[in-house]
mmCIF file of C-alpha atoms and ligand atoms in Angstrom:
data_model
loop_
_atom_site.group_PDB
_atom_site.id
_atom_site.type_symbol
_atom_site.label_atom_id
_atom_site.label_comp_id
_atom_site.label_asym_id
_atom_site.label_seq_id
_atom_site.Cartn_x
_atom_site.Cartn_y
_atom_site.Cartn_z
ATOM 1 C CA UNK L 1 5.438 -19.887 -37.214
ATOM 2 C CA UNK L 2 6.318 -19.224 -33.483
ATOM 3 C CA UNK L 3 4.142 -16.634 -31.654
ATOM 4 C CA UNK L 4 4.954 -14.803 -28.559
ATOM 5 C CA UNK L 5 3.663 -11.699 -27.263
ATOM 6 C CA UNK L 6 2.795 -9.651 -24.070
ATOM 7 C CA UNK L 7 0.086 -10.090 -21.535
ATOM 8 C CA UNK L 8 -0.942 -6.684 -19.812
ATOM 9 C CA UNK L 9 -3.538 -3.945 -19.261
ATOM 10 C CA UNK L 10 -2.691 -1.809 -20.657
ATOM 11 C CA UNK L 11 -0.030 -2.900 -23.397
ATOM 12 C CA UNK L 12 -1.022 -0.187 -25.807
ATOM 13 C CA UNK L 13 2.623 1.528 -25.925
ATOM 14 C CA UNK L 14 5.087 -1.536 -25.033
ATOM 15 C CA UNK L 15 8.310 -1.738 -26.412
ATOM 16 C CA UNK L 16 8.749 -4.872 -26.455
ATOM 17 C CA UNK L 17 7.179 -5.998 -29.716
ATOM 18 C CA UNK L 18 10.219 -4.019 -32.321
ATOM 19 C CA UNK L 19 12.623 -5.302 -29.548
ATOM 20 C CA UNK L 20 11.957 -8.833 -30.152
ATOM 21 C CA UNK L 21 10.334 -8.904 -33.765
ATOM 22 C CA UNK L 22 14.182 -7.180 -34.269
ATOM 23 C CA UNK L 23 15.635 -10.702 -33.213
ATOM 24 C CA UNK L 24 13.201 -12.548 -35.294
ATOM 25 C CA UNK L 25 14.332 -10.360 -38.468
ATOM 26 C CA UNK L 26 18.053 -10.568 -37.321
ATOM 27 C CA UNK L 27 18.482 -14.247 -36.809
ATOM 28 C CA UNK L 28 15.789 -15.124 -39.593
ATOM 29 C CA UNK L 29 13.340 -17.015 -37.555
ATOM 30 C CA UNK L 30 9.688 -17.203 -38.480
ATOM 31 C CA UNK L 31 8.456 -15.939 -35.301
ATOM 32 C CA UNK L 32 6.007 -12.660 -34.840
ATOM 33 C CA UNK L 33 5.281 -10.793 -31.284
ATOM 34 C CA UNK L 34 1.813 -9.752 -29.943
ATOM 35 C CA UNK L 35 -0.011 -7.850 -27.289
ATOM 36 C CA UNK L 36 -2.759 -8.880 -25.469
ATOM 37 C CA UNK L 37 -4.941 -7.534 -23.319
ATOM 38 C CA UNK L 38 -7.424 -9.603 -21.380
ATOM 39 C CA UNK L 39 -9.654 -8.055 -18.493
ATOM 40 C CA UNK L 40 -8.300 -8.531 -14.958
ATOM 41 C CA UNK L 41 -11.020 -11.583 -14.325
ATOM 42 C CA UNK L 42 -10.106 -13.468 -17.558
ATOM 43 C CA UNK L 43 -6.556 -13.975 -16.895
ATOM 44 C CA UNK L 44 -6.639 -17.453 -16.138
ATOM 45 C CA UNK L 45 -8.412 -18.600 -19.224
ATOM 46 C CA UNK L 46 -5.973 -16.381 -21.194
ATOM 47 C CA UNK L 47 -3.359 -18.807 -20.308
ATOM 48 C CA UNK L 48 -5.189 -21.480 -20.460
ATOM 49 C CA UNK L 49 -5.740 -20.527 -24.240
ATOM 50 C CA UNK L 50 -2.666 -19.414 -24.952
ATOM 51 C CA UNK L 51 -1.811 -23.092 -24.131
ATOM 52 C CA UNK L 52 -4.404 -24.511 -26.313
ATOM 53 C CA UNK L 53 -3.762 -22.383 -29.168
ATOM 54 C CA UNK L 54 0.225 -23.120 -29.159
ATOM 55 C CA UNK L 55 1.761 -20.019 -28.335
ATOM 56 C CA UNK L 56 5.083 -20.651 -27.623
ATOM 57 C CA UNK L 57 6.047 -18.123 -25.179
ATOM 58 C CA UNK L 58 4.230 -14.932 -22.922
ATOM 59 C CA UNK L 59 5.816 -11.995 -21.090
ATOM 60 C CA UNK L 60 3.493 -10.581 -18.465
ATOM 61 C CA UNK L 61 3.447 -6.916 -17.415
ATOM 62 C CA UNK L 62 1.017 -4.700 -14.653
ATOM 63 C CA UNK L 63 -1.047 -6.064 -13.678
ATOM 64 C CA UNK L 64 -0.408 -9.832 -13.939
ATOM 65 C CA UNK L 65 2.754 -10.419 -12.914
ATOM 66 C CA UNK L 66 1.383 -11.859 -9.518
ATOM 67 C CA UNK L 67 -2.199 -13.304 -10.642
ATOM 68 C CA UNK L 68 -0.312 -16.087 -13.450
ATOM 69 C CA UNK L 69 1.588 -17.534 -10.379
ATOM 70 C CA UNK L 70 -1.390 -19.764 -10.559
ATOM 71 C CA UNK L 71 -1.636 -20.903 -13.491
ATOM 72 C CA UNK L 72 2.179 -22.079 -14.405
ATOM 73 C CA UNK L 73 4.415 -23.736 -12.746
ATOM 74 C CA UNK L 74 6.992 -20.839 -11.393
ATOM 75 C CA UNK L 75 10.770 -21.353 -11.066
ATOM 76 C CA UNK L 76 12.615 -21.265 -7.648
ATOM 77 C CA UNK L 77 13.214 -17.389 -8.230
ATOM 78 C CA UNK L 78 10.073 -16.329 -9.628
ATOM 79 C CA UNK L 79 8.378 -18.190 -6.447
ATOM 80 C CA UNK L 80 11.126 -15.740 -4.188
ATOM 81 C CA UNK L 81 10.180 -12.877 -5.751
ATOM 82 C CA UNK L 82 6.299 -13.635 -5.984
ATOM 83 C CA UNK L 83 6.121 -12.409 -9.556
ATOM 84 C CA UNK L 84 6.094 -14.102 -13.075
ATOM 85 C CA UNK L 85 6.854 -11.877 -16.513
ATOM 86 C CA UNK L 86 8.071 -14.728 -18.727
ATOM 87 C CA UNK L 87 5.994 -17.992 -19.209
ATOM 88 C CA UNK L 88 7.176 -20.536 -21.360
ATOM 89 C CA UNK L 89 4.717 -22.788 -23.069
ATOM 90 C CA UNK L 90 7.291 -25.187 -24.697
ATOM 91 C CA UNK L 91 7.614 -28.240 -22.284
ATOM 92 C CA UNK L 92 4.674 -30.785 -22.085
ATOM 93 C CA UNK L 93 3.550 -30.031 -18.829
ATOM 94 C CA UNK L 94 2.368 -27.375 -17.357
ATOM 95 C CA UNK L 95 3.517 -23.896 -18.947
ATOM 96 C CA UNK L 96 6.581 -22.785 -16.551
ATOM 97 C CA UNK L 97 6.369 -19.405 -15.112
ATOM 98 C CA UNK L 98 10.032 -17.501 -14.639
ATOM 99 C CA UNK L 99 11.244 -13.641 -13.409
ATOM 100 C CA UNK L 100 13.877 -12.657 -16.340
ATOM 101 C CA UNK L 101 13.755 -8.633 -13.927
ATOM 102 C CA UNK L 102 16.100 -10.274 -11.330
ATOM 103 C CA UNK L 103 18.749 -11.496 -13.980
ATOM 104 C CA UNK L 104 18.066 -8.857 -16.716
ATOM 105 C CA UNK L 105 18.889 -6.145 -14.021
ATOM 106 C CA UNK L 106 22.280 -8.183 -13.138
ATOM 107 C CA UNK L 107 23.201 -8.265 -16.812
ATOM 108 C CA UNK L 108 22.371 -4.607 -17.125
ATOM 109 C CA UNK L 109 24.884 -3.991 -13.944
ATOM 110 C CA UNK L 110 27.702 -6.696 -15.104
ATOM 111 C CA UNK L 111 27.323 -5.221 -18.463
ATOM 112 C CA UNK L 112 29.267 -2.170 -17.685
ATOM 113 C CA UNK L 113 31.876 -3.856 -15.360
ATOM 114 C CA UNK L 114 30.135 -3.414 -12.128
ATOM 115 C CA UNK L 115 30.890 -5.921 -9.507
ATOM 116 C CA UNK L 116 28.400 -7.600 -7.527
ATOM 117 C CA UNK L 117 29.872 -10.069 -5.257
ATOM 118 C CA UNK L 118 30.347 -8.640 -1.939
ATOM 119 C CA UNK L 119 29.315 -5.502 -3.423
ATOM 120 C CA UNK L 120 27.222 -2.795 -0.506
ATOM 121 C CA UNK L 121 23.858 -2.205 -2.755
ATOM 122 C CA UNK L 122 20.930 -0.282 -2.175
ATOM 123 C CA UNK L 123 17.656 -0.914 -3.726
ATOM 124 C CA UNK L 124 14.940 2.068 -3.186
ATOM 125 C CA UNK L 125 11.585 0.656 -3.666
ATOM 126 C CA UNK L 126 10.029 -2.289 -3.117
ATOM 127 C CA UNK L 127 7.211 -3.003 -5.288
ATOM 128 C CA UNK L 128 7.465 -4.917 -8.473
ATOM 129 C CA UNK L 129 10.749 -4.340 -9.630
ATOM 130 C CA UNK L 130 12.735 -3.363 -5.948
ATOM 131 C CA UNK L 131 11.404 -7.131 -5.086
ATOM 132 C CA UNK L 132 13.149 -8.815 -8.146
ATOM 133 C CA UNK L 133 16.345 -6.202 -7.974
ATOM 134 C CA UNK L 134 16.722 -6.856 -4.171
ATOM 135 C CA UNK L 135 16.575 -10.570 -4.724
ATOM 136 C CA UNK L 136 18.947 -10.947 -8.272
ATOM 137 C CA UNK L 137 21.417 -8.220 -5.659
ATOM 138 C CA UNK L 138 21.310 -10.893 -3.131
ATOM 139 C CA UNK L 139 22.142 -13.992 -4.962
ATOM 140 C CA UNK L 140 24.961 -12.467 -6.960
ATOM 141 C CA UNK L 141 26.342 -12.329 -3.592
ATOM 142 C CA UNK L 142 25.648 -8.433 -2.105
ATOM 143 C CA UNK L 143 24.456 -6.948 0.705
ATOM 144 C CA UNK L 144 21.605 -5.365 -0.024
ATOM 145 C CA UNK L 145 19.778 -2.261 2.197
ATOM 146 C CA UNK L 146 16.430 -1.614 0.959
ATOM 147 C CA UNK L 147 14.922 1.678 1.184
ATOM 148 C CA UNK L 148 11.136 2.007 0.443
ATOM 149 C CA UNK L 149 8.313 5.483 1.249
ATOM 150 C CA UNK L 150 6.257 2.655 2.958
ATOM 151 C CA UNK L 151 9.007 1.594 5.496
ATOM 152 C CA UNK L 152 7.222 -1.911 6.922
ATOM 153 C CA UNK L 153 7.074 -2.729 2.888
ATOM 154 C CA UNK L 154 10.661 -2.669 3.138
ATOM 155 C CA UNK L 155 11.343 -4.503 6.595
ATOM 156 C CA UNK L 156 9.218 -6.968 4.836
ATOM 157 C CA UNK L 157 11.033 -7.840 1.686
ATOM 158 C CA UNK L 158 14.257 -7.608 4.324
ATOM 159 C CA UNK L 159 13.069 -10.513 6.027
ATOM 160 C CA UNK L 160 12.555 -12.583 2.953
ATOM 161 C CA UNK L 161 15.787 -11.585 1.020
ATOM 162 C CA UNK L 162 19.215 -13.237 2.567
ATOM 163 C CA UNK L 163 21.772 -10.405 3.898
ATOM 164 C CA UNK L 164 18.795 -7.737 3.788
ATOM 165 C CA UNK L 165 18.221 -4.231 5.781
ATOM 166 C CA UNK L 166 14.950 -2.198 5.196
ATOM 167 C CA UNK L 167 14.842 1.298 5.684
ATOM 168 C CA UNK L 168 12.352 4.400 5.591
ATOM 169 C CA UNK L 169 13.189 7.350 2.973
ATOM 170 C CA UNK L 170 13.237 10.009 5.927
ATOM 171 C CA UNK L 171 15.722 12.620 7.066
ATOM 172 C CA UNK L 172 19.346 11.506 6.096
ATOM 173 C CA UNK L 173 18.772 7.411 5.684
ATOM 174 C CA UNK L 174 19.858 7.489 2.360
ATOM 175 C CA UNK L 175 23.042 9.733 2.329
ATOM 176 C CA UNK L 176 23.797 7.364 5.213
ATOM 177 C CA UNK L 177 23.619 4.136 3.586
ATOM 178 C CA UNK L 178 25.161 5.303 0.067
ATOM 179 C CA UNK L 179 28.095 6.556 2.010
ATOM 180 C CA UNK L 180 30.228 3.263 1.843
ATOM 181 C CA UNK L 181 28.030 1.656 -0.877
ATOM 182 C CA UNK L 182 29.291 0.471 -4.073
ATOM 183 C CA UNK L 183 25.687 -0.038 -6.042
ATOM 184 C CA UNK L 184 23.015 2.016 -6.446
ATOM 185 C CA UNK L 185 19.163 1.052 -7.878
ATOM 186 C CA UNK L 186 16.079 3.285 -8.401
ATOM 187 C CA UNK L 187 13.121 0.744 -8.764
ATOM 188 C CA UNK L 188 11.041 3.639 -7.641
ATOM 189 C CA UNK L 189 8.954 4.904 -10.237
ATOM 190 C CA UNK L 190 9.829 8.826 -9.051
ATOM 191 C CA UNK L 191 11.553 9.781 -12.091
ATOM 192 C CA UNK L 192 9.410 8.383 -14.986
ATOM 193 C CA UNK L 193 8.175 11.219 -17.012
ATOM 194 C CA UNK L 194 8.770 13.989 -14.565
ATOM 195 C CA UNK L 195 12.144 15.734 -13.643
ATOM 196 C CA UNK L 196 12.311 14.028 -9.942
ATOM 197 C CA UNK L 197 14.421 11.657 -7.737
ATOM 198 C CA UNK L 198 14.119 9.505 -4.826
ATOM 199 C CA UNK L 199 17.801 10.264 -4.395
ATOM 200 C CA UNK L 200 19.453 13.715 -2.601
ATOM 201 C CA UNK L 201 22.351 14.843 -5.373
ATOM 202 C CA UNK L 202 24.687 14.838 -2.257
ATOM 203 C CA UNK L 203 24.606 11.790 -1.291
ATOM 204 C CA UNK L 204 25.701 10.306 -4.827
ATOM 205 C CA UNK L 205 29.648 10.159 -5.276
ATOM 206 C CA UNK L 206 32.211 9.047 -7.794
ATOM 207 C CA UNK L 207 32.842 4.804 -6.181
ATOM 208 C CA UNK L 208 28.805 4.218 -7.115
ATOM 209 C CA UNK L 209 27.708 2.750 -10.000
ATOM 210 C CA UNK L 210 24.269 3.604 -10.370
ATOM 211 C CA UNK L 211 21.136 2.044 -12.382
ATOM 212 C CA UNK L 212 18.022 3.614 -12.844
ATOM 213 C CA UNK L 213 14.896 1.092 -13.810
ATOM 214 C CA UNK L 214 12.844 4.214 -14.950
ATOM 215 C CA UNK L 215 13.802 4.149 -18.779
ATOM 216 C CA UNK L 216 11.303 7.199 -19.848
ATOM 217 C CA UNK L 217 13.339 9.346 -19.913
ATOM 218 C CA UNK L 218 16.736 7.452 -20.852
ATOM 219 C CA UNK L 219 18.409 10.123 -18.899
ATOM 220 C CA UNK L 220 16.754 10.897 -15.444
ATOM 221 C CA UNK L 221 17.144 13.361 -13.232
ATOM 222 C CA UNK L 222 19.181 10.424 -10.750
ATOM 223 C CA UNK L 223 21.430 9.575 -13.807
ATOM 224 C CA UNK L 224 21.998 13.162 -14.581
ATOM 225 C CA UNK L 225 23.053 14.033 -10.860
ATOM 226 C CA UNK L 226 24.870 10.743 -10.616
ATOM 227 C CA UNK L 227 27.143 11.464 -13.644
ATOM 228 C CA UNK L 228 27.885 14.807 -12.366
ATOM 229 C CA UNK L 229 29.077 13.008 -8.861
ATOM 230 C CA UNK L 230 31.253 11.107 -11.426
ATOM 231 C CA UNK L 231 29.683 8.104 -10.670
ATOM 232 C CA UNK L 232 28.958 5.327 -13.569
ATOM 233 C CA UNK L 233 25.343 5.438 -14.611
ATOM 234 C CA UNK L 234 23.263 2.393 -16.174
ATOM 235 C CA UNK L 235 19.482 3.818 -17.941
ATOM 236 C CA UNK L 236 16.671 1.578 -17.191
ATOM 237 C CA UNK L 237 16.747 0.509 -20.914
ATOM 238 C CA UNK L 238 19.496 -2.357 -19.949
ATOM 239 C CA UNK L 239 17.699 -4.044 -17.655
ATOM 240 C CA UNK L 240 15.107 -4.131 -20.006
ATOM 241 C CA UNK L 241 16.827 -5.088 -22.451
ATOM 242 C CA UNK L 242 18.321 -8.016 -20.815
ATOM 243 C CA UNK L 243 14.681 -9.369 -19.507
ATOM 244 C CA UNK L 244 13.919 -9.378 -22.978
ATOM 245 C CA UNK L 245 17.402 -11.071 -23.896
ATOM 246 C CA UNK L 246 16.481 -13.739 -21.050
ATOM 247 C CA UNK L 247 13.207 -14.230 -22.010
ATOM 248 C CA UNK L 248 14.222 -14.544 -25.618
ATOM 249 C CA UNK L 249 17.272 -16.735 -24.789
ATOM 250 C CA UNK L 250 14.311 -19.267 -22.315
ATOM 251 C CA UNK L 251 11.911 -19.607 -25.565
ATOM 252 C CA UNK L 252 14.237 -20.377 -27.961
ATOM 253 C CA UNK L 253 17.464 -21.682 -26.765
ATOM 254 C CA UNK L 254 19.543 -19.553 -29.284
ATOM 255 C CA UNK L 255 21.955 -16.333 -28.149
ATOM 256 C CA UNK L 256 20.161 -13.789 -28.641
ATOM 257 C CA UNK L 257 21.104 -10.619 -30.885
ATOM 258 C CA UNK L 258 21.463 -8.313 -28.237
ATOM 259 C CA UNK L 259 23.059 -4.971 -30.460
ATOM 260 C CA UNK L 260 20.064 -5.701 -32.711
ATOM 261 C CA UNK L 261 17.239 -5.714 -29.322
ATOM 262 C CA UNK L 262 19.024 -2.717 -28.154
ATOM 263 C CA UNK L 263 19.099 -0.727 -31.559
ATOM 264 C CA UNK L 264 15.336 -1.355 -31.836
ATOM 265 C CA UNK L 265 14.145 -0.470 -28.329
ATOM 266 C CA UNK L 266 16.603 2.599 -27.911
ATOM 267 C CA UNK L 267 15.000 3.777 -31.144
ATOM 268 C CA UNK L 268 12.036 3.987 -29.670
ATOM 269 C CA UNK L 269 13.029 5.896 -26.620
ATOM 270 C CA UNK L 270 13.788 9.423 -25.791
ATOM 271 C CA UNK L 271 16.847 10.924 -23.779
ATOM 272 C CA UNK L 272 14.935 13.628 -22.061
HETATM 273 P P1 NAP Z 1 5.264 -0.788 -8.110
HETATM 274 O O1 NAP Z 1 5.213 -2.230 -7.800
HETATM 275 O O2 NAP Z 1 3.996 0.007 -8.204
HETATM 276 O O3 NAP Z 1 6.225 -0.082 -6.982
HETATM 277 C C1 NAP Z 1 6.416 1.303 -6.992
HETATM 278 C C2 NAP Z 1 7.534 1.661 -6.005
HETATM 279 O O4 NAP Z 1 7.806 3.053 -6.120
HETATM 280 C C3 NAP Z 1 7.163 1.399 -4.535
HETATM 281 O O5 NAP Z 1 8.335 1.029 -3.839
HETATM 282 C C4 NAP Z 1 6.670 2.786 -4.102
HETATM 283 O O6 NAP Z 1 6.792 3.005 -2.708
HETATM 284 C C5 NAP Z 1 7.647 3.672 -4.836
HETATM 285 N N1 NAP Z 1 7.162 5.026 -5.030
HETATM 286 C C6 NAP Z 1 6.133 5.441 -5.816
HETATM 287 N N2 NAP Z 1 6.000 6.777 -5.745
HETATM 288 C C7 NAP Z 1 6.954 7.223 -4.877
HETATM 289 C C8 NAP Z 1 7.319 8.512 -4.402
HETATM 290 N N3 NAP Z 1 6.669 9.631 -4.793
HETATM 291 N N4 NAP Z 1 8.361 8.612 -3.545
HETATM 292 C C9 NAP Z 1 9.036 7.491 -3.143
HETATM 293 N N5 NAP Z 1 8.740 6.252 -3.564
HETATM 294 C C10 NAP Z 1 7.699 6.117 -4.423
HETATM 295 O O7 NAP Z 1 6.018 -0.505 -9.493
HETATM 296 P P2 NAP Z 1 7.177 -1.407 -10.147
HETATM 297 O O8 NAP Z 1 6.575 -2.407 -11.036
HETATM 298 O O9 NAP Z 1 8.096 -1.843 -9.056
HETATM 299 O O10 NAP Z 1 7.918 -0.330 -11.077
HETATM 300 C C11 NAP Z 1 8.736 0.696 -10.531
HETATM 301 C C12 NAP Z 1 9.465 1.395 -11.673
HETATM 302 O O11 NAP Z 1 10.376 0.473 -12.280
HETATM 303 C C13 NAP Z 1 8.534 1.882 -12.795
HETATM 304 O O12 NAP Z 1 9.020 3.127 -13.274
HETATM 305 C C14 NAP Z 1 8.695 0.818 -13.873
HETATM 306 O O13 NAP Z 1 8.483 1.321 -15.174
HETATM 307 C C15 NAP Z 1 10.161 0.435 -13.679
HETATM 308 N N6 NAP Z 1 10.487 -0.915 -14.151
HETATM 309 C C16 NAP Z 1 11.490 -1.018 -15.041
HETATM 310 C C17 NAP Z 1 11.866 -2.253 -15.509
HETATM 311 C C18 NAP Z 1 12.971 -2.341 -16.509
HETATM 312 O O14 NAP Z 1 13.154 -3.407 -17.094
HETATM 313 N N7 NAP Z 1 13.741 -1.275 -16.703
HETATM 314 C C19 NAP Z 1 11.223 -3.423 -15.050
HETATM 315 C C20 NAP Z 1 10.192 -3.283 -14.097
HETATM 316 C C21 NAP Z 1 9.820 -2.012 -13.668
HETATM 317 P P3 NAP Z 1 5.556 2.624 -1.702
HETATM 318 O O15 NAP Z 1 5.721 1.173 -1.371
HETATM 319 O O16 NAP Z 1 5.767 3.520 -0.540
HETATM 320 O O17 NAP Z 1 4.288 2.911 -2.448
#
């Protein structure tokens, strides 16, 4: 039997374990998904013996996703980005260490026809998920203005991500920039559980698409305002959906069931 799970702290209400254990029932494979949850200090042995003990594959959540860059041996894009949230333990080596947020949030976009290359994004945030969103942006061939609260956290990530502006939040910035953009992303967490937005309702318009990576609630107070602008709206369930799809698609090599992943973690969210 295959195990995978989740490393995090905590991990107490993740979705992922229905999402995937739904592609293990689905496809028929003798696999099951687990959390974990080591202290901050034992992280490195908790690879270590998942290694020993033959799990075949991790995904790592707050507030890891930077610490197991030491212990596995991280892709080109999960270097970039400076975070890990998939390792895989199959290969004989060293366990590799991958970021499935940058192409999950593409897939999530390209899923409802939105066009990326030479698309005008902007990305507001630039923690965790504004990092792997501005970088998976830029390689699909965008521009890609990054708007962050903490503007010198968002000159930053500029420098490092090819055809990259950073921005503050103040006075009109963002009406500004989403004039004659085509892509919108919240990877702010301004939104999740209370009825707020980074975003002024005025500045959205009908020519955006726009994706929210809050997914509780479903429907946000951005998505709301967005579909009234008539603008098409992606939830943050997508793109977490598709890191899950990735991650499932790395470990085992097999398409994964993707209606079945979404039924299961869409059951266990909310719309409002
Ligand atoms: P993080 O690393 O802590 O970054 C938080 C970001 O939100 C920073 O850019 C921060 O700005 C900004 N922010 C926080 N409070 C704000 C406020 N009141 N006004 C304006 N900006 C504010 O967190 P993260 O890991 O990037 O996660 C961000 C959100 O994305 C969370 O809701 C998380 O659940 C979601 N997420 C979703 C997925 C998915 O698959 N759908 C994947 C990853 C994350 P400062 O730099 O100024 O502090």
């Amino acid at each position: 039997m295959d195990v995978f799970g989740l490393l995090g702290n905590p991990v107490g209400h993740s979705l992922s374990p229905p999402m995937h254990e739904a592609a293990y029932d689905e496809l028929g494979l003798e696999a099951r998904y687990v959390t974990f949850e080591p202290e901050p200090e034992a992280i490195e042995d908790a690879i270590d013996g998942a290694a020993a003990l033959g799990i075949t594959g991790l995904n790592v959540t707050i507030p890891f996703k930077r610490d197991v860059l030491e212990r596995v041996a991280a892709d080109e894009l999960a270097t970039r980005i400076g975070a890990v949230n998939t390792i895989d333990f199959t290969g004989s080596g060293r366990p590799t260490g991958h970021n499935t947020d940058a192409v999950g949030a593409l897939r999530a976009l390209r899923d409802h026809d939105v066009t990326l290359e030479n698309a005008r994004a902007v990305v507001v945030g630039a923690g965790g998920a504004g990092r792997a969103v501005a970088f998976g942006l830029a390689d699909a061939g965008a521009t890609v203005e990054i708007a962050n609260r903490t503007e010198s956290t968002a000159h930053e990530l500029a420098g490092e991500v090819p055809n990259a502006t950073g921005h503050g939040l103040e006075g009109g910035t963002l009406a500004e920039l989403l004039a004659d953009a085509d892509v919108l992303v919240n990877a702010t967490s301004v939104g999740m559980k209370t009825d707020e937005t980074p975003v002024p309702a005025e500045a959205l318009h009908e020519s955006l698409a726009v994706m929210d990576a809050v997914y509780q609630p479903l429907e946000t107070r951005l998505l709301r305002d967005a579909a009234e602008a008539g603008a098409t709206t992606v939830d943050g369930a997508w793109m977490l959906l598709y890191q899950g799809v990735e991650a499932f698609e790395l470990w085992t090599g097999a398409s994964a069931p993707v209606d079945a992943m979404n039924e299961a973690l869409r059951g266990q969210l909310s719309r409002s």
